[in-house]
PDB file of C-alpha atoms in Angstrom:
ATOM      1  CA  MET A   1      21.806  39.576 147.966  1.00 44.00           C
ATOM      2  CA  ILE A   2      24.708  42.003 147.657  1.00 42.00           C
ATOM      3  CA  VAL A   3      26.882  43.267 150.549  1.00 38.00           C
ATOM      4  CA  ARG A   4      29.271  46.228 149.992  1.00 45.00           C
ATOM      5  CA  ASP A   5      30.978  48.162 152.715  1.00 47.00           C
ATOM      6  CA  GLY A   6      28.810  46.381 155.302  1.00 51.00           C
ATOM      7  CA  ARG A   7      25.422  47.539 153.585  1.00 55.00           C
ATOM      8  CA  VAL A   8      22.994  45.083 152.160  1.00 54.00           C
ATOM      9  CA  GLY A   9      21.639  45.733 148.785  1.00 59.00           C
ATOM     10  CA  VAL A  10      19.232  43.541 146.581  1.00 58.00           C
ATOM     11  CA  ARG A  11      19.832  42.912 142.964  1.00 64.00           C
ATOM     12  CA  VAL A  12      16.600  42.696 140.993  1.00 67.00           C
ATOM     13  CA  ARG A  13      15.533  42.328 137.455  1.00 72.00           C
ATOM     14  CA  GLY A  14      12.654  43.691 135.708  1.00 83.00           C
ATOM     15  CA  ARG A  15      10.933  47.186 135.156  1.00 89.00           C
ATOM     16  CA  THR A  16       8.233  46.574 137.686  1.00 91.00           C
ATOM     17  CA  ALA A  17      10.790  46.010 140.643  1.00 90.00           C
ATOM     18  CA  GLU A  18      13.033  48.801 139.411  1.00 90.00           C
ATOM     19  CA  ILE A  19      10.104  51.046 139.686  1.00 92.00           C
ATOM     20  CA  PHE A  20       9.186  50.349 143.164  1.00 93.00           C
ATOM     21  CA  LEU A  21      12.854  50.361 144.371  1.00 90.00           C
ATOM     22  CA  ALA A  22      13.702  53.560 142.661  1.00 90.00           C
ATOM     23  CA  ARG A  23      10.949  55.113 144.509  1.00 94.00           C
ATOM     24  CA  HIS A  24      11.710  53.393 147.839  1.00 92.00           C
ATOM     25  CA  ALA A  25       8.395  51.761 147.985  1.00 94.00           C
ATOM     26  CA  ILE A  26       9.499  48.851 150.382  1.00 93.00           C
ATOM     27  CA  THR A  27       7.203  49.226 153.196  1.00 94.00           C
ATOM     28  CA  PRO A  28       3.393  49.619 153.471  1.00 96.00           C
ATOM     29  CA  GLY A  29       3.940  53.201 154.611  1.00 96.00           C
ATOM     30  CA  ASP A  30       6.117  53.775 151.502  1.00 95.00           C
ATOM     31  CA  ALA A  31       3.472  52.514 149.121  1.00 97.00           C
ATOM     32  CA  ILE A  32       3.125  54.397 145.743  1.00 97.00           C
ATOM     33  CA  GLU A  33       0.269  54.633 143.207  1.00 97.00           C
ATOM     34  CA  HIS A  34       1.094  52.446 140.474  1.00 95.00           C
ATOM     35  CA  VAL A  35      -0.685  51.384 137.455  1.00 95.00           C
ATOM     36  CA  PRO A  36       1.464  49.074 135.251  1.00 93.00           C
ATOM     37  CA  GLU A  37       1.857  49.620 131.601  1.00 93.00           C
ATOM     38  CA  PRO A  38       0.166  46.998 129.328  1.00 95.00           C
ATOM     39  CA  ARG A  39       3.301  45.378 128.548  1.00 94.00           C
ATOM     40  CA  ASP A  40       4.243  44.925 132.402  1.00 93.00           C
ATOM     41  CA  ARG A  41       0.839  43.754 133.456  1.00 94.00           C
ATOM     42  CA  ARG A  42       1.372  40.185 133.507  1.00 95.00           C
ATOM     43  CA  VAL A  43       4.655  40.373 135.560  1.00 93.00           C
ATOM     44  CA  PHE A  44       2.865  42.761 137.956  1.00 95.00           C
ATOM     45  CA  GLU A  45       0.033  40.298 138.428  1.00 95.00           C
ATOM     46  CA  ARG A  46       2.498  37.493 138.786  1.00 94.00           C
ATOM     47  CA  LEU A  47       4.462  39.418 141.503  1.00 95.00           C
ATOM     48  CA  ARG A  48       1.260  40.272 143.276  1.00 96.00           C
ATOM     49  CA  ALA A  49       0.181  36.534 143.422  1.00 96.00           C
ATOM     50  CA  LYS A  50       3.573  35.656 144.873  1.00 94.00           C
ATOM     51  CA  GLY A  51       3.185  38.383 147.580  1.00 95.00           C
ATOM     52  CA  ILE A  52       6.109  40.116 146.338  1.00 95.00           C
ATOM     53  CA  VAL A  53       3.983  43.361 145.317  1.00 96.00           C
ATOM     54  CA  ARG A  54       1.526  44.130 147.939  1.00 97.00           C
ATOM     55  CA  GLU A  55      -1.350  46.619 147.969  1.00 97.00           C
ATOM     56  CA  ALA A  56      -1.308  48.761 150.837  1.00 96.00           C
ATOM     57  CA  ALA A  57      -4.299  50.716 149.863  1.00 95.00           C
ATOM     58  CA  PRO A  58      -6.377  50.687 146.760  1.00 96.00           C
ATOM     59  CA  GLY A  59      -4.057  51.438 143.938  1.00 95.00           C
ATOM     60  CA  ARG A  60      -1.109  51.838 146.278  1.00 97.00           C
ATOM     61  CA  TYR A  61       1.440  49.285 146.075  1.00 97.00           C
ATOM     62  CA  TRP A  62       4.985  48.303 147.776  1.00 97.00           C
ATOM     63  CA  PHE A  63       7.642  45.860 147.009  1.00 95.00           C
ATOM     64  CA  ASN A  64       8.186  43.199 149.566  1.00 94.00           C
ATOM     65  CA  ILE A  65      12.029  42.685 149.435  1.00 90.00           C
ATOM     66  CA  PRO A  66      11.961  39.490 151.847  1.00 90.00           C
ATOM     67  CA  ALA A  67       9.411  37.703 149.667  1.00 91.00           C
ATOM     68  CA  ALA A  68      11.398  38.763 146.511  1.00 90.00           C
ATOM     69  CA  LEU A  69      14.573  37.173 148.294  1.00 87.00           C
ATOM     70  CA  ALA A  70      12.685  34.165 149.153  1.00 88.00           C
ATOM     71  CA  ASP A  71      11.330  33.643 145.544  1.00 86.00           C
ATOM     72  CA  ALA A  72      14.872  34.112 144.097  1.00 82.00           C
ATOM     73  CA  GLU A  73      16.170  31.453 146.631  1.00 84.00           C
ATOM     74  CA  ALA A  74      13.493  29.032 145.797  1.00 81.00           C
ATOM     75  CA  LEU A  75      14.192  29.396 142.009  1.00 75.00           C
ATOM     76  CA  SER A  76      17.815  28.818 142.789  1.00 79.00           C
ATOM     77  CA  ARG A  77      17.141  25.649 144.763  1.00 80.00           C
ATOM     78  CA  ARG A  78      14.976  24.215 141.622  1.00 78.00           C
ATOM     79  CA  MET A  79      17.577  25.371 139.057  1.00 81.00           C
ATOM     80  CA  VAL A  80      20.845  24.071 140.513  1.00 84.00           C
ATOM     81  CA  PRO A  81      19.901  20.524 140.206  1.00 83.00           C
ATOM     82  CA  ILE A  82      18.906  21.114 136.559  1.00 88.00           C
ATOM     83  CA  ALA A  83      21.987  22.913 135.783  1.00 86.00           C
ATOM     84  CA  VAL A  84      24.110  20.079 137.066  1.00 89.00           C
ATOM     85  CA  GLY A  85      22.162  17.484 135.398  1.00 88.00           C
ATOM     86  CA  VAL A  86      22.408  19.382 131.975  1.00 90.00           C
ATOM     87  CA  ALA A  87      26.361  19.599 132.581  1.00 91.00           C
ATOM     88  CA  LEU A  88      26.570  15.783 133.462  1.00 89.00           C
ATOM     89  CA  LEU A  89      24.672  14.904 130.152  1.00 90.00           C
ATOM     90  CA  VAL A  90      27.016  17.302 128.112  1.00 91.00           C
ATOM     91  CA  VAL A  91      30.105  15.572 129.635  1.00 89.00           C
ATOM     92  CA  VAL A  92      28.625  11.985 128.820  1.00 89.00           C
ATOM     93  CA  ALA A  93      27.770  12.976 125.294  1.00 89.00           C
ATOM     94  CA  ALA A  94      31.313  14.400 124.920  1.00 88.00           C
ATOM     95  CA  ILE A  95      32.920  11.237 126.124  1.00 88.00           C
ATOM     96  CA  ALA A  96      30.532   9.349 123.948  1.00 87.00           C
ATOM     97  CA  LEU A  97      31.400  11.255 120.777  1.00 86.00           C
ATOM     98  CA  ASN A  98      35.104  10.876 121.608  1.00 85.00           C
ATOM     99  CA  LEU A  99      34.879   7.068 122.052  1.00 84.00           C
ATOM    100  CA  ALA A 100      33.114   6.749 118.846  1.00 81.00           C
ATOM    101  CA  ALA A 101      35.669   8.743 116.946  1.00 72.00           C
TER     102      ALA A 101
END
């Protein structure tokens, strides 16, 4: 989440999210007609399965920002320990190589 001048913003990745946010489709009342391009179909379906993209009426969808933020936070919680572990392995490997030399 980004906060500038007291306003809260959301940084998202991907064409699907950008389409919905650019058209301000962020509530059921703002839902837009959307048919994903073939190259975006998998991402669109994954976002629907996670509840990030929701269908307000047949063929009309909206982007659920709280669900997107929760998903990003969950990803961060999973990735941070992995990144720390990889960093520790690199340090251990560097020390081992230094001792061997």
